[in-house]
Amino acid sequence: MLSDCTVRYRTQTPSLPGAREIREILKILLYNPDNGVTRNFMPHLWMFLLQSLTPAGHEVVLIDGNAQPMDEAGIARYVLEQKIDLVGIGAMTRMIAKAYRMADAVRAVGVRVVMGGPHVTEMADEALGRDGGARHADAVALGEADDTWPRIVEDAARSQLKDIYAPVDPFGQELKPSLKQYPVIPWDTIDLKQFNLVPKSAKHWLQKIGEGWGTFRIIPVESGRGCPYGCEFCTVTGFFGDSIRFRSNESVVNELLLLKARARKERGQIAVFFIDDNFAINIKRTKSLLRDIIAAGAQVNWVAQISANLLRDQELVDLIAASGGKWVFIGMESIDPANLKDVNKGFNKPEEYAAVLQRLALRNVYAITSFIFGMDNDTVGAAERTLEQVRTWPPGLPIFGLLTPLPGTPLYKRLDFAGRLTRPKHWQEFIPFAMAHTPLKMSIDEAHAEVKYGWSHAYGAAAIAQAVDSLDDQPLGYRVNILIARLCFRGIYFPMLGRFAWWKVISENRHTIFKLARQGLEAWWGSRTKPVPAPATSAGD
Ligand code: B12
Ligand code: SF4
């Protein structure tokens, strides 16, 4: 597959006694596609991780399609112009169709492609063209690739790429990488230009405000992997295994300090998304990590995913707030216990959702509450019944999706067995917010209507105004925060790509925006015109 023009220089390394082997120095592109509808706000960790794990000597460049949109012709041109020797593509199921198209374009110009991530781990035959379809990848990395990636690169450098790389020991037993020797991701030097959320036009001006807002990035950091809960729709327990592994506190703290130092140096801001599937899965260890973060002064604003049952612990919630926790993502899924039981998530107790959210809000921590419609016990009106509850909770960011049978999950197997899959290979033709099976107590169209109802009623101008107003007793910064977050989250369902879409949203929410702007100006003006207090005089004078 490799064309001669891409080979720039070669070294000879002895492998077997007496043998001399050609080993190329590779220029590698790691690429993550966008889903074609929305853009992620955060870069993907796998790229930085694999870049850090690449054997010395090779060059690695990163492109995230969310930050640098690219089409098939664009990537083909890029790999030729940049003389790329190997392209690594990672993708979730949702982006796999685009990933395959991009891989095909790369291979068509004679450059090798390795694919990895949750989708191809389950569907390796599809990626390798062994299921009767076209071949998209020269090689597939199954599961966690921390240990296999260096091997893949070295095999590619010797032109000995194999079809499949699996993380197994010499006896064929699956090996889960320990996170104890976690690589140092050089956040202080990596080129992060493509991930700045501050528009270029405002950068210069915003750099001067307070501690500086010239850059704002949300950076993914993992502190551990694995979740034993085994919810029926989730790929995590199958992919990462139910053995939970953690990095050392020290390595996480050092990473935060590095990120903080970088933000300070460039007069910008940084927030961290702890991407662990359940950040508090071992409460004792999470508390110890949070205490170490506080002790080291490594607090940054952070978001993490934590299941509601673990947030009963008051001390944990105190530590979350004290260590910089601002938003917690809670997979509530449903307010109906029968639905939760059906998907093996009976540990979620809807009757305690309100108390959990109140406990967080008391400490100025808010929740991204995720709901799934189209579950087997859902009937028409599920969205309104959910919103009735949501309106009684502290303002947060509700998000709504549809039950989706992802390949390899117990849900997929159950629906397949019952003959209920209407689009068994739904990922080949990705349609956002579209069911791939028939729910039991409503039609597919009705399920779609529920999701639409949820988004339009939670993110209409009136709902946004109500959320902001309900925080009237909070500092202005909090209310601005909620407003910006709500406007951005609205884009998950109502795509807001392009200036026109943004202007439309701003116009719809102008009353709330003007109200906050006026209060900001009044506060600023008040602070400038406040009379300087006269020096205190003692009674004896
Ligand atoms: C963070 C995260 C997000 C972020 C976005 C991703 C980002 N910018 O990081 C947010 C919150 C936006 C998000 C959204 C969604 N997510 Co998400 N997300 C995650 C999460 C929690 C962590 C991802 C991560 O960084 N993991 C750590 C890294 C190290 O692991 P990794 O990515 O798997 O990479 C390793 C291997 O897979 C492999 N690898 C990966 N890529 C490549 C490429 C090559 C070339 C090679 C060799 C190896 C390789 O090597 C890596 C090191 O071992 C995962 C769960 C999880 N624990 O992974 C879910 C997960 C990826 N998300 C999932 C889903 C379903 C979604 C949503 C569709 C949810 C929804 N219903 O809306 C959306 C879709 C977003 C979109 N853009 O369209 C599923 C994907 C399952 C699947 N089969 O596709 C996961 C696995 C969770 C789950 N419940 O099953 N997500
Ligand atoms: S608790 Fe979250 S990560 Fe764990 S299995 Fe359930 S959905 Fe997946």
XYZ file of C-alpha atoms and ligand atoms in Angstrom:
640
model
C 0.000 0.000 0.000
C 2.791 2.440 0.849
C 3.870 4.548 -2.100
C 7.566 5.220 -2.497
C 7.122 8.967 -2.477
C 6.024 8.857 1.161
C 9.237 7.190 2.359
C 11.511 10.027 3.352
C 14.334 8.371 5.180
C 15.071 4.973 6.500
C 17.275 3.511 9.191
C 18.616 0.011 9.444
C 17.960 -1.778 12.702
C 19.064 -5.278 13.513
C 16.177 -7.493 14.633
C 17.300 -11.110 14.216
C 20.972 -11.957 14.584
C 22.619 -11.429 11.222
C 19.567 -9.851 9.641
C 19.293 -6.165 8.762
C 15.864 -4.672 8.570
C 14.580 -1.524 6.941
C 12.834 0.719 9.451
C 11.211 3.936 8.315
C 10.902 7.048 10.368
C 7.180 7.657 10.105
C 5.141 10.786 9.909
C 1.842 9.791 11.512
C -1.483 11.587 11.393
C -3.985 10.835 14.168
C -7.426 11.873 13.034
C -10.811 11.983 14.760
C -13.815 12.672 12.533
C -16.721 14.932 13.420
C -20.232 13.469 13.242
C -21.275 15.879 10.513
C -24.022 17.448 12.629
C -22.582 18.881 15.828
C -19.070 19.803 16.888
C -17.481 18.565 20.067
C -16.290 21.234 22.436
C -13.409 19.136 23.676
C -10.527 17.303 22.009
C -10.336 13.521 22.252
C -7.947 12.090 24.797
C -6.942 9.049 22.734
C -5.001 11.222 20.293
C -2.848 12.854 22.953
C -2.382 9.564 24.732
C -1.241 7.681 21.621
C 0.960 10.607 20.627
C 2.665 10.363 24.027
C 3.030 6.580 23.652
C 4.553 6.729 20.151
C 8.111 5.353 20.109
C 10.733 8.085 19.892
C 11.864 9.221 16.467
C 8.516 9.259 14.694
C 6.594 12.464 14.109
C 2.917 12.675 15.070
C 0.409 15.321 14.004
C -3.172 15.549 15.256
C -6.331 16.672 13.520
C -9.697 16.722 15.214
C -12.458 17.079 12.630
C -14.531 18.937 15.211
C -12.002 21.742 15.310
C -10.712 21.473 11.732
C -13.537 20.227 9.533
C -12.239 18.168 6.624
C -13.809 16.151 3.834
C -12.507 13.174 1.897
C -10.706 15.244 -0.732
C -9.265 17.426 2.026
C -7.726 14.557 3.960
C -6.346 12.951 0.798
C -4.701 16.243 -0.160
C -3.397 16.721 3.373
C -1.702 13.325 3.629
C -0.026 13.796 0.260
C 1.100 17.378 0.870
C 2.338 16.606 4.387
C 3.942 13.330 3.286
C 2.061 11.320 5.916
C 3.093 7.656 6.093
C 0.446 6.289 8.432
C -2.993 7.530 9.467
C -4.604 6.453 12.752
C -8.359 7.009 12.926
C -10.438 6.649 16.075
C -14.202 6.878 16.136
C -17.333 6.149 18.105
C -20.188 4.346 16.349
C -21.833 7.681 15.666
C -18.945 8.867 13.484
C -17.939 5.550 11.964
C -19.513 6.120 8.534
C -17.529 9.329 8.154
C -14.443 7.589 9.560
C -14.702 4.857 6.913
C -15.139 7.415 4.114
C -12.069 9.313 5.304
C -10.103 6.046 5.632
C -11.085 5.061 2.100
C -9.876 8.421 0.777
C -6.541 8.016 2.554
C -6.021 4.450 1.340
C -6.957 5.483 -2.203
C -3.851 7.679 -2.314
C -1.686 4.822 -1.097
C -1.313 5.634 2.595
C -1.946 3.025 5.277
C -4.759 3.361 7.805
C -5.022 1.909 11.313
C -8.361 2.184 13.063
C -9.171 1.889 16.744
C -11.801 2.818 19.322
C -15.047 1.331 20.612
C -16.784 0.747 17.284
C -14.121 -1.172 15.381
C -13.325 -3.142 18.514
C -16.798 -4.671 18.207
C -16.918 -4.611 14.398
C -13.355 -5.433 13.326
C -14.564 -7.577 10.406
C -16.526 -4.651 9.045
C -13.463 -2.366 9.145
C -11.284 -5.046 7.532
C -13.814 -5.903 4.833
C -14.233 -9.467 6.110
C -18.000 -9.220 6.327
C -18.526 -8.979 2.575
C -18.265 -5.183 2.476
C -15.373 -2.968 1.378
C -12.152 -2.896 3.381
C -11.548 0.427 5.135
C -8.497 -0.201 7.303
C -5.145 -1.898 6.851
C -5.100 -2.736 10.547
C -7.448 -2.601 13.504
C -6.467 -2.084 17.148
C -8.885 -3.885 19.437
C -9.726 -2.491 22.865
C -7.333 -0.341 24.822
C -4.319 0.366 22.639
C -1.902 1.794 25.222
C 0.328 -1.262 24.946
C -0.334 -2.234 21.326
C 0.171 1.211 19.738
C 3.993 1.194 20.047
C 3.951 -2.269 18.407
C 1.687 -1.050 15.611
C 3.992 1.876 14.879
C 7.098 -0.294 14.854
C 5.403 -2.877 12.596
C 4.294 -0.112 10.235
C 7.831 1.282 10.218
C 9.070 -2.140 9.118
C 6.229 -2.527 6.620
C 4.968 -5.512 8.600
C 1.576 -4.254 9.661
C -0.777 -7.040 10.770
C -4.531 -6.963 10.342
C -5.451 -7.136 14.012
C -3.748 -6.009 17.188
C -5.251 -7.301 20.405
C -4.087 -6.482 23.925
C -3.250 -10.021 25.027
C -0.401 -11.685 26.890
C 1.752 -14.440 25.309
C -0.894 -16.991 26.373
C -3.697 -15.163 24.594
C -5.224 -13.813 27.831
C -6.688 -10.325 27.602
C -4.443 -7.694 29.194
C -5.831 -4.468 30.589
C -3.191 -1.759 30.741
C -2.401 -0.721 34.284
C -2.644 3.030 34.653
C 0.068 3.090 37.283
C 2.754 4.016 34.728
C 0.669 6.643 32.962
C 2.572 8.634 30.335
C 3.153 12.324 30.872
C 1.096 14.130 28.258
C 3.168 17.236 27.495
C 0.274 19.697 27.831
C 2.771 22.508 28.322
C 4.177 22.161 24.795
C 1.493 20.462 22.649
C 0.083 22.671 19.905
C -3.474 23.304 21.134
C -4.373 26.152 18.775
C -7.178 24.194 17.117
C -8.895 23.644 20.473
C -9.255 27.256 21.654
C -12.947 28.010 22.210
C -12.347 31.780 22.220
C -13.031 33.294 18.779
C -9.851 34.627 17.144
C -11.360 38.095 16.741
C -11.920 38.446 20.513
C -8.698 36.802 21.697
C -6.550 39.912 21.940
C -9.185 41.911 23.809
C -10.207 39.089 26.151
C -6.606 38.415 27.157
C -6.715 41.651 29.131
C -9.766 40.827 31.231
C -9.027 39.716 34.799
C -6.541 36.849 34.799
C -7.025 36.599 31.036
C -9.540 34.917 28.739
C -7.408 34.882 25.573
C -7.769 31.117 25.459
C -10.391 28.830 26.915
C -9.988 25.109 26.530
C -11.727 22.103 27.967
C -9.150 19.372 28.333
C -9.940 15.679 28.840
C -8.099 14.045 31.724
C -8.634 10.484 32.916
C -8.012 9.438 36.479
C -9.218 5.876 36.057
C -10.932 3.407 33.719
C -13.671 0.841 33.994
C -17.137 0.612 35.446
C -18.598 -2.593 36.873
C -22.269 -1.567 36.740
C -23.022 -3.093 33.334
C -25.959 -0.949 32.220
C -27.582 -2.724 29.297
C -27.070 0.025 26.676
C -23.500 0.910 27.590
C -20.313 -0.299 25.937
C -18.055 0.620 28.822
C -18.273 -2.487 30.991
C -17.590 -4.685 27.952
C -14.815 -2.485 26.550
C -12.831 -1.457 29.604
C -13.841 -4.477 31.640
C -15.263 -4.464 35.111
C -11.799 -4.258 36.623
C -11.353 -0.673 37.691
C -7.908 0.829 37.345
C -6.628 4.144 38.649
C -3.714 6.422 37.970
C -1.746 7.534 40.990
C -2.995 10.711 42.667
C 0.402 12.243 42.052
C 0.266 11.735 38.310
C -3.225 13.298 38.074
C -2.233 16.232 40.292
C 0.902 16.866 38.213
C -1.164 16.877 35.041
C -3.525 19.480 36.504
C -0.600 21.625 37.605
C 0.854 21.461 34.093
C -2.462 22.531 32.578
C -2.885 25.338 35.073
C 0.611 26.635 34.409
C -0.008 26.670 30.683
C -3.252 28.610 31.023
C -1.568 31.134 33.297
C 1.360 31.540 30.899
C -0.874 32.362 27.940
C -3.300 34.517 29.958
C -6.110 32.100 29.335
C -8.423 29.687 31.131
C -8.587 25.971 31.306
C -11.295 23.593 32.485
C -10.896 19.854 32.853
C -13.342 17.092 31.924
C -12.518 14.023 34.012
C -13.629 11.510 31.426
C -13.738 8.542 33.843
C -17.028 6.769 33.339
C -17.839 7.035 36.988
C -15.404 9.406 38.644
C -16.464 8.362 42.152
C -16.740 4.624 41.523
C -14.385 4.110 44.487
C -15.448 6.885 46.828
C -12.523 6.469 49.204
C -10.021 6.850 46.396
C -11.890 9.799 44.815
C -11.888 11.630 48.128
C -8.173 11.016 48.518
C -7.519 12.351 44.995
C -9.623 15.452 45.621
C -7.839 16.094 48.926
C -4.477 15.837 47.157
C -5.645 18.241 44.446
C -6.610 20.772 47.111
C -3.398 20.284 49.072
C -1.280 20.844 45.960
C -3.230 23.949 44.894
C -4.047 22.109 41.662
C -7.710 23.152 41.584
C -9.104 23.922 38.147
C -12.759 24.182 37.192
C -13.800 20.647 36.377
C -16.650 18.479 35.135
C -17.017 14.741 35.753
C -19.485 11.910 35.309
C -20.746 10.476 38.585
C -23.757 8.262 39.107
C -26.481 9.635 41.391
C -26.165 6.836 43.977
C -22.589 7.881 44.775
C -23.550 11.505 45.395
C -25.340 10.605 48.626
C -22.039 11.153 50.424
C -21.934 14.701 51.844
C -18.172 14.713 52.362
C -17.628 13.716 48.754
C -19.821 16.571 47.574
C -17.953 19.009 49.848
C -14.650 17.865 48.349
C -16.021 18.102 44.804
C -16.869 21.763 45.398
C -13.632 22.572 47.201
C -11.461 21.011 44.495
C -13.022 22.994 41.640
C -15.934 20.734 40.587
C -18.499 22.870 38.772
C -20.646 20.454 36.777
C -21.461 16.817 37.342
C -22.838 14.717 34.513
C -25.464 12.337 35.906
C -26.885 9.559 33.749
C -30.409 9.665 35.197
C -31.807 8.005 32.058
C -35.429 7.869 33.245
C -37.723 8.941 36.047
C -39.516 5.600 35.725
C -38.088 2.810 37.952
C -39.488 0.135 35.581
C -37.419 1.550 32.713
C -34.322 1.673 34.890
C -34.800 -1.939 35.940
C -35.219 -2.987 32.278
C -31.796 -1.577 31.350
C -30.066 -2.940 34.449
C -29.780 0.483 36.034
C -31.986 -0.162 39.033
C -29.325 1.402 41.263
C -30.642 4.788 40.062
C -33.428 5.871 42.417
C -35.590 8.601 40.846
C -37.019 9.507 44.261
C -33.595 10.742 45.364
C -32.721 12.771 42.244
C -34.053 16.040 43.707
C -32.095 15.668 46.944
C -28.889 14.849 45.075
C -29.217 17.920 42.854
C -30.068 20.120 45.832
C -26.995 18.861 47.673
C -24.836 19.828 44.697
C -26.506 23.204 44.107
C -26.043 24.183 47.765
C -22.337 24.073 47.001
C -22.714 25.841 43.643
C -22.188 22.645 41.685
C -24.757 22.011 38.958
C -25.750 18.952 37.004
C -25.930 17.865 33.404
C -28.827 15.442 33.681
C -29.088 12.926 30.881
C -32.367 11.224 29.932
C -33.183 8.504 27.439
C -36.571 8.200 25.733
C -37.864 5.238 23.771
C -37.328 2.823 26.636
C -39.607 -0.159 26.846
C -41.943 1.271 29.485
C -42.096 4.775 27.961
C -45.456 5.980 26.725
C -46.483 9.188 24.986
C -45.972 12.136 27.353
C -42.715 10.780 28.821
C -40.895 14.031 27.964
C -43.431 16.287 29.663
C -43.542 14.017 32.725
C -39.752 14.261 32.901
C -39.759 18.035 32.436
C -42.333 18.411 35.212
C -39.723 16.970 37.563
C -36.814 18.860 35.993
C -38.593 22.199 36.561
C -38.682 21.537 40.299
C -34.924 20.924 40.470
C -32.110 23.495 40.686
C -31.343 24.786 37.187
C -29.026 22.483 35.286
C -28.483 21.206 31.793
C -30.934 18.432 30.902
C -30.093 16.453 27.783
C -32.324 13.997 25.961
C -31.457 11.075 23.733
C -33.000 7.897 22.391
C -32.269 4.371 23.487
C -29.630 3.286 20.976
C -28.501 -0.308 20.497
C -24.726 0.113 20.146
C -22.884 -2.899 18.747
C -21.545 -5.281 21.351
C -23.929 -4.189 24.098
C -26.359 -6.539 25.866
C -29.143 -4.242 24.612
C -28.141 -4.854 20.999
C -28.146 -8.594 21.554
C -31.538 -8.549 23.310
C -33.236 -6.481 20.596
C -31.603 -8.476 17.820
C -32.741 -11.748 19.396
C -36.289 -10.396 19.731
C -36.277 -9.279 16.072
C -36.894 -5.676 17.117
C -34.018 -3.988 15.273
C -35.390 -1.890 12.435
C -31.954 -0.660 11.304
C -29.515 -3.332 12.491
C -26.555 -1.444 10.978
C -27.777 2.010 11.884
C -24.232 3.389 11.939
C -23.830 2.886 8.219
C -26.355 5.638 7.680
C -26.039 7.900 10.688
C -29.190 9.921 11.372
C -29.080 12.028 14.523
C -31.789 11.298 17.083
C -33.346 8.426 15.149
C -34.400 5.110 16.662
C -32.967 1.877 15.323
C -35.574 -0.350 16.946
C -39.254 -0.242 17.814
C -40.103 0.668 21.404
C -42.764 -1.476 23.088
C -45.348 1.080 24.144
C -45.112 3.754 21.482
C -44.177 4.089 17.843
C -40.798 5.201 16.539
C -42.276 8.543 15.430
C -43.755 9.085 18.868
C -40.368 8.439 20.462
C -38.790 10.989 18.094
C -41.485 13.490 19.055
C -40.707 12.994 22.761
C -37.050 13.881 22.255
C -37.967 16.930 20.213
C -40.422 18.013 22.908
C -37.761 17.640 25.587
C -35.203 19.763 23.762
C -37.560 22.470 22.577
C -39.169 22.917 25.992
C -35.945 22.787 28.004
C -34.042 25.104 25.669
C -36.693 27.552 24.450
C -36.073 31.213 25.330
C -38.666 31.092 28.150
C -37.046 28.054 29.801
C -33.588 29.620 29.550
C -34.880 32.875 31.069
C -36.520 30.927 33.898
C -33.297 29.015 34.639
C -31.255 32.232 34.757
C -33.872 34.084 36.856
C -34.066 31.254 39.371
C -30.441 32.066 40.233
C -31.163 35.710 41.041
C -29.553 35.364 44.463
C -26.299 34.122 42.924
C -23.367 36.232 41.689
C -23.644 37.489 38.120
C -20.854 35.147 36.990
C -22.955 32.106 37.851
C -25.926 33.359 35.900
C -23.776 34.173 32.875
C -22.270 30.715 33.154
C -25.703 29.054 33.117
C -26.810 31.183 30.167
C -23.747 30.386 28.038
C -23.925 26.698 28.939
C -27.634 26.536 28.051
C -27.059 28.248 24.701
C -24.230 25.856 23.857
C -26.112 22.740 24.971
C -29.091 23.777 22.868
C -26.812 23.102 19.891
C -26.679 19.382 20.648
C -30.194 19.008 19.232
C -30.561 22.205 17.198
C -27.227 22.349 15.336
C -25.699 25.794 15.580
C -22.966 25.646 12.980
C -22.340 28.994 11.378
C -22.906 32.623 12.292
C -26.521 32.848 11.189
C -27.603 30.098 13.582
C -25.864 31.876 16.454
C -27.396 35.259 15.631
C -30.823 33.659 15.578
C -30.346 32.143 19.043
C -28.931 35.371 20.430
C -31.886 37.294 19.057
C -34.383 34.813 20.576
C -32.713 35.153 23.973
C -32.023 38.883 23.761
C -34.095 39.786 26.836
C -32.089 37.498 29.105
C -28.798 38.588 27.508
C -29.612 42.312 27.862
C -30.760 41.812 31.438
C -27.467 40.196 32.452
C -25.446 42.741 30.452
C -27.270 45.608 32.186
C -26.637 44.119 35.622
C -22.967 43.655 34.710
C -22.648 47.279 33.623
C -24.413 48.508 36.743
C -22.083 46.476 38.950
C -19.040 47.764 37.066
C -20.254 51.359 37.206
C -21.127 51.000 40.901
C -17.632 49.767 41.697
C -16.101 52.782 39.882
C -18.285 55.428 41.468
C -18.443 54.021 44.992
C -17.215 56.779 47.380
C -13.844 55.935 48.913
C -14.481 55.328 52.623
C -12.928 57.965 54.865
C -10.075 56.669 57.028
C -11.420 55.380 60.347
C -10.808 57.621 63.298
C -10.559 56.256 66.779
C -12.850 57.484 69.531
C -9.910 58.972 71.344
C -8.965 61.410 68.525
C -15.524 11.914 26.938
C -16.628 11.167 26.243
C -17.487 11.900 25.441
C -17.317 13.386 25.137
C -16.767 13.613 23.723
C -15.596 12.892 23.355
C -14.327 13.648 23.691
N -14.093 14.789 23.126
O -13.570 13.150 24.466
C -18.783 13.820 25.078
C -19.265 14.065 26.482
C -19.072 15.029 24.221
C -19.385 12.521 24.550
C -20.514 12.477 23.791
C -21.046 11.304 23.314
N -20.650 10.045 23.630
Co -19.086 9.675 24.647
N -17.753 9.127 25.820
C -16.795 9.770 26.392
C -16.042 8.817 27.316
C -16.635 8.956 28.696
C -14.562 8.972 27.401
C -13.788 8.905 26.082
C -12.340 8.787 26.386
O -11.594 9.725 26.217
N -11.898 7.616 26.910
C -10.526 7.378 27.313
C -9.718 6.959 26.114
C -8.281 6.723 26.519
O -10.291 5.758 25.659
P -10.712 5.549 24.138
O -11.203 6.805 23.560
O -11.574 4.374 24.043
O -9.301 5.238 23.448
C -8.578 4.048 23.700
C -8.945 2.908 22.741
O -10.270 2.930 22.308
C -7.983 3.043 21.623
N -8.279 3.939 20.522
C -9.192 4.897 20.397
N -9.077 5.499 19.199
C -8.053 4.940 18.557
C -7.491 5.172 17.311
C -6.409 4.415 16.907
C -5.781 4.686 15.589
C -5.893 3.402 17.732
C -4.748 2.600 17.309
C -6.457 3.160 18.985
C -7.521 3.939 19.380
O -6.821 3.510 22.266
C -7.148 4.362 23.362
C -6.192 4.063 24.476
O -6.352 2.789 24.982
C -16.407 7.446 26.671
C -16.385 6.280 27.607
C -14.980 5.821 27.815
N -14.615 5.553 29.001
O -14.182 5.756 26.884
C -17.794 7.728 26.105
C -18.190 7.003 24.839
C -17.035 7.032 23.884
N -19.272 7.840 24.345
C -20.239 7.182 23.823
C -21.416 7.752 23.290
C -22.491 6.797 22.856
C -21.555 9.139 23.182
C -22.754 9.886 22.595
C -23.304 9.296 21.317
C -23.794 9.938 23.702
C -25.118 10.438 23.276
N -26.093 9.567 23.371
O -25.248 11.567 22.884
C -22.217 11.309 22.387
C -21.784 11.553 20.923
C -20.867 12.723 20.756
C -20.681 13.164 19.350
N -19.649 13.895 19.103
O -21.427 12.921 18.462
C -19.964 5.699 23.843
C -19.492 5.236 22.485
C -19.917 3.834 22.179
C -19.767 3.553 20.740
N -19.819 2.296 20.379
O -19.639 4.408 19.946
C -18.884 5.601 24.973
C -17.904 4.455 24.853
C -19.649 5.511 26.306
C -20.730 4.493 26.384
N -21.706 4.769 27.193
O -20.765 3.461 25.801
N -18.625 11.460 24.895
S -22.858 3.503 35.230
Fe -22.411 4.662 33.348
S -20.421 3.894 32.637
Fe -21.155 2.448 34.173
S -22.147 0.861 32.938
Fe -23.739 2.331 33.549
S -23.866 3.833 31.869
Fe -21.957 2.667 31.605
